[in-house]
mmCIF file of C-alpha atoms in Angstrom:
data_model
loop_
_atom_site.group_PDB
_atom_site.id
_atom_site.type_symbol
_atom_site.label_atom_id
_atom_site.label_comp_id
_atom_site.label_asym_id
_atom_site.label_seq_id
_atom_site.Cartn_x
_atom_site.Cartn_y
_atom_site.Cartn_z
ATOM 1 C CA GLU A 10 8.999 13.899 22.570
ATOM 2 C CA PRO A 11 6.796 11.265 20.959
ATOM 3 C CA GLU A 12 8.277 7.537 19.374
ATOM 4 C CA VAL A 13 7.035 4.808 18.294
ATOM 5 C CA THR A 14 7.207 1.194 19.922
ATOM 6 C CA GLN A 15 7.643 -1.833 19.551
ATOM 7 C CA THR A 16 7.659 -5.053 21.393
ATOM 8 C CA PRO A 17 9.421 -7.364 22.295
ATOM 9 C CA SER A 18 13.069 -6.174 21.005
ATOM 10 C CA HIS A 19 13.964 -10.010 20.688
ATOM 11 C CA GLN A 20 11.607 -12.821 20.108
ATOM 12 C CA VAL A 21 12.609 -16.870 19.535
ATOM 13 C CA THR A 22 9.928 -18.533 17.524
ATOM 14 C CA GLN A 23 10.469 -22.412 16.719
ATOM 15 C CA MET A 24 9.380 -22.692 12.792
ATOM 16 C CA GLY A 25 6.209 -23.463 12.712
ATOM 17 C CA GLN A 26 5.065 -21.188 15.387
ATOM 18 C CA GLU A 27 2.621 -18.014 15.662
ATOM 19 C CA VAL A 28 4.401 -14.829 17.016
ATOM 20 C CA ILE A 29 2.473 -11.366 17.147
ATOM 21 C CA LEU A 30 3.943 -8.445 17.252
ATOM 22 C CA ARG A 31 3.881 -5.431 18.814
ATOM 23 C CA CYS A 32 3.709 -1.453 17.992
ATOM 24 C CA VAL A 33 2.724 1.753 19.034
ATOM 25 C CA PRO A 34 2.159 4.694 16.673
ATOM 26 C CA ILE A 35 2.557 8.216 17.568
ATOM 27 C CA SER A 36 -0.752 8.858 18.948
ATOM 28 C CA ASN A 37 -1.586 11.306 16.196
ATOM 29 C CA HIS A 38 -0.481 9.982 13.268
ATOM 30 C CA LEU A 39 -2.679 7.731 10.608
ATOM 31 C CA TYR A 40 -1.157 5.932 8.665
ATOM 32 C CA PHE A 41 0.896 2.859 9.961
ATOM 33 C CA TYR A 42 3.797 1.010 8.201
ATOM 34 C CA TRP A 43 5.813 -2.763 9.255
ATOM 35 C CA TYR A 44 8.961 -3.168 7.223
ATOM 36 C CA ARG A 45 11.845 -6.123 7.409
ATOM 37 C CA GLN A 46 14.777 -5.986 7.138
ATOM 38 C CA ILE A 47 16.731 -9.213 6.796
ATOM 39 C CA LEU A 48 20.282 -9.434 8.532
ATOM 40 C CA GLY A 49 22.673 -6.874 5.982
ATOM 41 C CA GLN A 50 20.206 -5.908 3.212
ATOM 42 C CA LYS A 51 17.246 -3.134 2.421
ATOM 43 C CA VAL A 52 14.622 -2.388 3.890
ATOM 44 C CA GLU A 53 11.662 -4.122 2.838
ATOM 45 C CA PHE A 54 7.826 -2.637 2.543
ATOM 46 C CA LEU A 55 5.728 -4.619 3.595
ATOM 47 C CA VAL A 56 2.140 -3.279 4.883
ATOM 48 C CA SER A 57 0.453 0.062 5.375
ATOM 49 C CA PHE A 58 -2.596 0.664 7.457
ATOM 50 C CA TYR A 59 -4.981 3.047 7.568
ATOM 51 C CA ASN A 60 -8.312 3.970 8.345
ATOM 52 C CA ASN A 61 -8.591 1.120 10.430
ATOM 53 C CA GLU A 62 -7.568 -1.436 7.107
ATOM 54 C CA ILE A 63 -4.562 -2.625 4.735
ATOM 55 C CA SER A 64 -4.529 0.524 1.807
ATOM 56 C CA GLU A 65 -1.590 -1.386 0.339
ATOM 57 C CA LYS A 66 0.707 -4.895 1.168
ATOM 58 C CA SER A 67 3.417 -6.857 -0.538
ATOM 59 C CA GLU A 68 4.238 -9.889 -2.825
ATOM 60 C CA ILE A 69 6.429 -10.794 0.687
ATOM 61 C CA PHE A 70 2.930 -10.359 2.625
ATOM 62 C CA ASP A 71 0.812 -13.590 1.748
ATOM 63 C CA ASP A 72 -1.214 -15.118 4.139
ATOM 64 C CA GLN A 73 0.636 -16.313 6.734
ATOM 65 C CA PHE A 74 0.790 -12.316 8.042
ATOM 66 C CA SER A 75 -2.006 -9.902 9.555
ATOM 67 C CA VAL A 76 -2.432 -7.296 11.237
ATOM 68 C CA GLU A 77 -4.428 -5.343 12.908
ATOM 69 C CA ARG A 78 -4.986 -2.887 15.331
ATOM 70 C CA PRO A 79 -7.767 -3.533 18.376
ATOM 71 C CA ASP A 80 -7.676 -0.755 19.846
ATOM 72 C CA GLY A 81 -6.983 2.993 19.138
ATOM 73 C CA SER A 82 -3.572 2.612 20.218
ATOM 74 C CA ASN A 83 -1.755 -0.997 19.886
ATOM 75 C CA PHE A 84 -0.530 -2.460 15.923
ATOM 76 C CA THR A 85 0.392 -5.564 15.613
ATOM 77 C CA LEU A 86 1.691 -7.938 13.082
ATOM 78 C CA LYS A 87 1.014 -11.623 13.072
ATOM 79 C CA ILE A 88 2.337 -14.377 11.713
ATOM 80 C CA ARG A 89 0.501 -17.641 11.232
ATOM 81 C CA SER A 90 3.329 -20.679 10.685
ATOM 82 C CA THR A 91 6.911 -19.196 10.728
ATOM 83 C CA LYS A 92 9.229 -20.032 8.636
ATOM 84 C CA LEU A 93 13.575 -19.827 8.878
ATOM 85 C CA GLU A 94 13.057 -17.316 5.906
ATOM 86 C CA ASP A 95 10.887 -14.943 8.250
ATOM 87 C CA SER A 96 13.891 -14.235 10.323
ATOM 88 C CA ALA A 97 14.589 -11.134 10.772
ATOM 89 C CA MET A 98 14.280 -7.250 11.956
ATOM 90 C CA TYR A 99 11.212 -5.512 11.560
ATOM 91 C CA PHE A 100 10.328 -2.205 11.687
ATOM 92 C CA CYS A 101 6.672 -1.256 12.719
ATOM 93 C CA ALA A 102 6.600 3.032 11.669
ATOM 94 C CA SER A 103 3.998 5.605 11.055
ATOM 95 C CA GLU A 104 2.892 9.183 9.326
ATOM 96 C CA GLU A 105 1.294 12.068 10.173
ATOM 97 C CA GLY A 106 -0.255 11.760 6.501
ATOM 98 C CA GLY A 107 0.783 10.079 3.652
ATOM 99 C CA ASN A 108 3.236 11.414 2.464
ATOM 100 C CA THR A 109 5.429 12.904 5.779
ATOM 101 C CA GLU A 110 8.475 11.823 7.577
ATOM 102 C CA ALA A 111 7.777 8.403 8.182
ATOM 103 C CA PHE A 112 9.305 7.599 12.363
ATOM 104 C CA PHE A 113 10.298 3.984 12.939
ATOM 105 C CA GLY A 114 10.968 1.534 16.156
ATOM 106 C CA GLN A 115 13.638 0.707 17.664
ATOM 107 C CA GLY A 116 12.369 -3.003 15.963
ATOM 108 C CA THR A 117 12.357 -6.525 16.514
ATOM 109 C CA ARG A 118 14.795 -9.092 15.950
ATOM 110 C CA LEU A 119 12.962 -11.878 14.842
ATOM 111 C CA THR A 120 14.691 -15.616 15.041
ATOM 112 C CA VAL A 121 13.380 -18.615 13.616
ATOM 113 C CA VAL A 122 14.915 -21.247 14.652
ATOM 114 C CA GLY B 23 9.889 -2.593 -11.951
ATOM 115 C CA GLN B 24 10.953 -0.613 -9.174
ATOM 116 C CA SER B 25 14.764 0.104 -8.107
ATOM 117 C CA LEU B 26 16.988 2.359 -7.074
ATOM 118 C CA GLU B 27 20.315 2.055 -7.329
ATOM 119 C CA GLN B 28 22.852 3.563 -4.790
ATOM 120 C CA PRO B 29 26.975 2.456 -3.911
ATOM 121 C CA SER B 30 27.229 -0.494 -1.535
ATOM 122 C CA GLU B 31 29.846 1.297 0.005
ATOM 123 C CA VAL B 32 31.824 5.312 -0.049
ATOM 124 C CA THR B 33 34.811 5.389 2.723
ATOM 125 C CA ALA B 34 36.470 9.262 3.835
ATOM 126 C CA VAL B 35 38.483 10.828 6.433
ATOM 127 C CA GLU B 36 37.404 12.774 9.720
ATOM 128 C CA GLY B 37 35.716 16.522 9.018
ATOM 129 C CA ALA B 38 36.136 15.904 4.717
ATOM 130 C CA ILE B 39 32.580 16.103 2.756
ATOM 131 C CA VAL B 40 30.945 13.208 1.040
ATOM 132 C CA GLN B 41 27.983 12.787 -1.162
ATOM 133 C CA ILE B 42 25.907 9.388 -1.914
ATOM 134 C CA ASN B 43 24.116 9.812 -4.799
ATOM 135 C CA CYS B 44 20.868 7.527 -6.103
ATOM 136 C CA THR B 45 19.459 6.900 -9.332
ATOM 137 C CA TYR B 46 15.446 5.633 -9.091
ATOM 138 C CA GLN B 47 13.105 3.743 -11.561
ATOM 139 C CA THR B 48 10.274 4.017 -9.831
ATOM 140 C CA SER B 49 6.357 3.905 -10.775
ATOM 141 C CA GLY B 50 5.215 7.345 -10.009
ATOM 142 C CA PHE B 51 7.176 9.432 -7.421
ATOM 143 C CA TYR B 52 6.158 11.632 -4.801
ATOM 144 C CA GLY B 53 9.783 12.872 -3.256
ATOM 145 C CA LEU B 54 13.090 11.310 -2.640
ATOM 146 C CA SER B 55 14.245 10.883 1.359
ATOM 147 C CA TRP B 56 17.208 9.578 2.663
ATOM 148 C CA TYR B 57 17.572 7.989 6.127
ATOM 149 C CA GLN B 58 20.814 6.961 8.780
ATOM 150 C CA GLN B 59 21.114 3.402 9.745
ATOM 151 C CA HIS B 60 23.428 2.791 12.702
ATOM 152 C CA ASP B 61 23.976 -1.351 13.194
ATOM 153 C CA GLY B 62 21.457 -2.180 14.838
ATOM 154 C CA GLY B 63 19.498 0.651 14.889
ATOM 155 C CA ALA B 64 16.637 2.036 12.882
ATOM 156 C CA PRO B 65 16.186 4.153 10.281
ATOM 157 C CA THR B 66 15.767 8.090 11.017
ATOM 158 C CA PHE B 67 15.084 10.377 8.780
ATOM 159 C CA LEU B 68 17.618 12.834 7.647
ATOM 160 C CA SER B 69 15.911 15.299 4.425
ATOM 161 C CA TYR B 70 13.648 14.724 2.034
ATOM 162 C CA ASN B 71 13.195 16.131 -1.130
ATOM 163 C CA GLY B 72 9.353 16.698 -3.174
ATOM 164 C CA LEU B 73 11.050 19.626 -5.807
ATOM 165 C CA ASP B 74 14.160 19.864 -7.588
ATOM 166 C CA GLY B 75 17.013 21.784 -5.986
ATOM 167 C CA LEU B 76 18.810 21.624 -2.881
ATOM 168 C CA GLU B 77 17.704 21.445 0.820
ATOM 169 C CA GLU B 78 19.580 21.758 3.781
ATOM 170 C CA THR B 79 19.814 20.538 7.239
ATOM 171 C CA GLY B 80 22.659 21.137 9.448
ATOM 172 C CA ARG B 81 25.953 19.998 8.103
ATOM 173 C CA PHE B 82 23.764 17.273 5.709
ATOM 174 C CA SER B 83 22.072 18.644 1.781
ATOM 175 C CA SER B 84 20.309 16.740 -0.326
ATOM 176 C CA PHE B 85 19.867 17.951 -3.800
ATOM 177 C CA LEU B 86 17.141 16.364 -6.670
ATOM 178 C CA SER B 87 16.796 15.693 -10.354
ATOM 179 C CA ARG B 88 13.823 14.624 -11.344
ATOM 180 C CA SER B 89 14.101 14.605 -15.049
ATOM 181 C CA ASP B 90 17.806 12.873 -14.396
ATOM 182 C CA SER B 91 15.934 10.355 -11.604
ATOM 183 C CA TYR B 92 18.667 11.132 -9.404
ATOM 184 C CA GLY B 93 19.718 12.966 -6.144
ATOM 185 C CA TYR B 94 22.559 12.935 -2.998
ATOM 186 C CA LEU B 95 22.937 13.556 0.034
ATOM 187 C CA LEU B 96 26.092 15.358 0.921
ATOM 188 C CA LEU B 97 27.768 15.273 4.441
ATOM 189 C CA GLN B 98 30.023 17.812 5.425
ATOM 190 C CA GLU B 99 32.012 18.187 8.213
ATOM 191 C CA LEU B 100 32.443 13.932 8.819
ATOM 192 C CA GLN B 101 32.721 13.376 12.298
ATOM 193 C CA MET B 102 33.122 9.754 12.865
ATOM 194 C CA LYS B 103 29.371 8.905 14.473
ATOM 195 C CA ASP B 104 27.669 9.677 11.045
ATOM 196 C CA SER B 105 30.008 5.918 10.313
ATOM 197 C CA ALA B 106 26.345 4.312 9.526
ATOM 198 C CA SER B 107 24.257 3.029 6.065
ATOM 199 C CA TYR B 108 22.049 5.663 4.036
ATOM 200 C CA PHE B 109 19.490 4.632 2.684
ATOM 201 C CA CYS B 110 17.522 7.018 -0.368
ATOM 202 C CA ALA B 111 13.333 5.577 -1.046
ATOM 203 C CA VAL B 112 11.430 6.814 -3.107
ATOM 204 C CA ARG B 113 7.620 7.875 -2.171
ATOM 205 C CA ASP B 114 5.642 6.069 -5.769
ATOM 206 C CA SER B 115 2.470 6.647 -7.177
ATOM 207 C CA ASN B 116 0.761 4.957 -4.111
ATOM 208 C CA TYR B 117 2.732 6.577 -1.969
ATOM 209 C CA GLN B 118 4.846 4.071 -0.141
ATOM 210 C CA LEU B 119 8.548 4.606 0.595
ATOM 211 C CA ILE B 120 10.694 2.038 -1.797
ATOM 212 C CA TRP B 121 13.770 1.481 -0.581
ATOM 213 C CA GLY B 122 17.453 1.358 -2.246
ATOM 214 C CA ALA B 123 20.508 -1.392 -0.694
ATOM 215 C CA GLY B 124 22.050 1.069 1.266
ATOM 216 C CA THR B 125 24.858 2.723 1.700
ATOM 217 C CA LYS B 126 26.944 2.230 4.363
ATOM 218 C CA LEU B 127 29.522 4.431 5.028
ATOM 219 C CA ILE B 128 33.085 4.009 6.295
ATOM 220 C CA ILE B 129 35.086 7.316 8.047
ATOM 221 C CA LYS B 130 38.306 7.083 9.077
ATOM 222 C CA PRO B 131 40.273 9.715 11.218
#
């Protein structure tokens, strides 16, 4: 069964460092998303990506964040200068259409120290 | 602002039936979805209601009333493996999923 894969599963980084979280969405899907979930809290939308550009982004997704689809398969989230409050689980999701079931990856747990 | 309200925690007994309610207030509405998330895991899709009424998928059913901005997830014949958090999520006018805070379902033997 096709699945969304994310790497790494866990990333520890020092405050102020840059991190890149990687995702491989399901191959025939067209819509890609990053979500964040702080431990014990709800899932928060960060950004959606369609047709090689950002379609929507939340207030959380400030200038420190960027997304890229560098090739036909990978979808990355970059945080330029990490802060302690960026510590969370980051989920990548993809959808075949814009209003269909979202398939989530297993997440990357980012710990900023 | 946009908000979804659901109970923070529900406790039930194995084999019983439980209902998790969700009320929403969003800018636009393109359907109500339910996701299950086990501790440390990713959210997984359970059901979607685009129109009023009941959708049934095995032991799980979901209901929507758009006029009341309300929906619920019904879990029947509860099993211990159903212990998880359940999130309702609404697709708003930008087709983005806006999430509730989640309901932790605790199942006792």
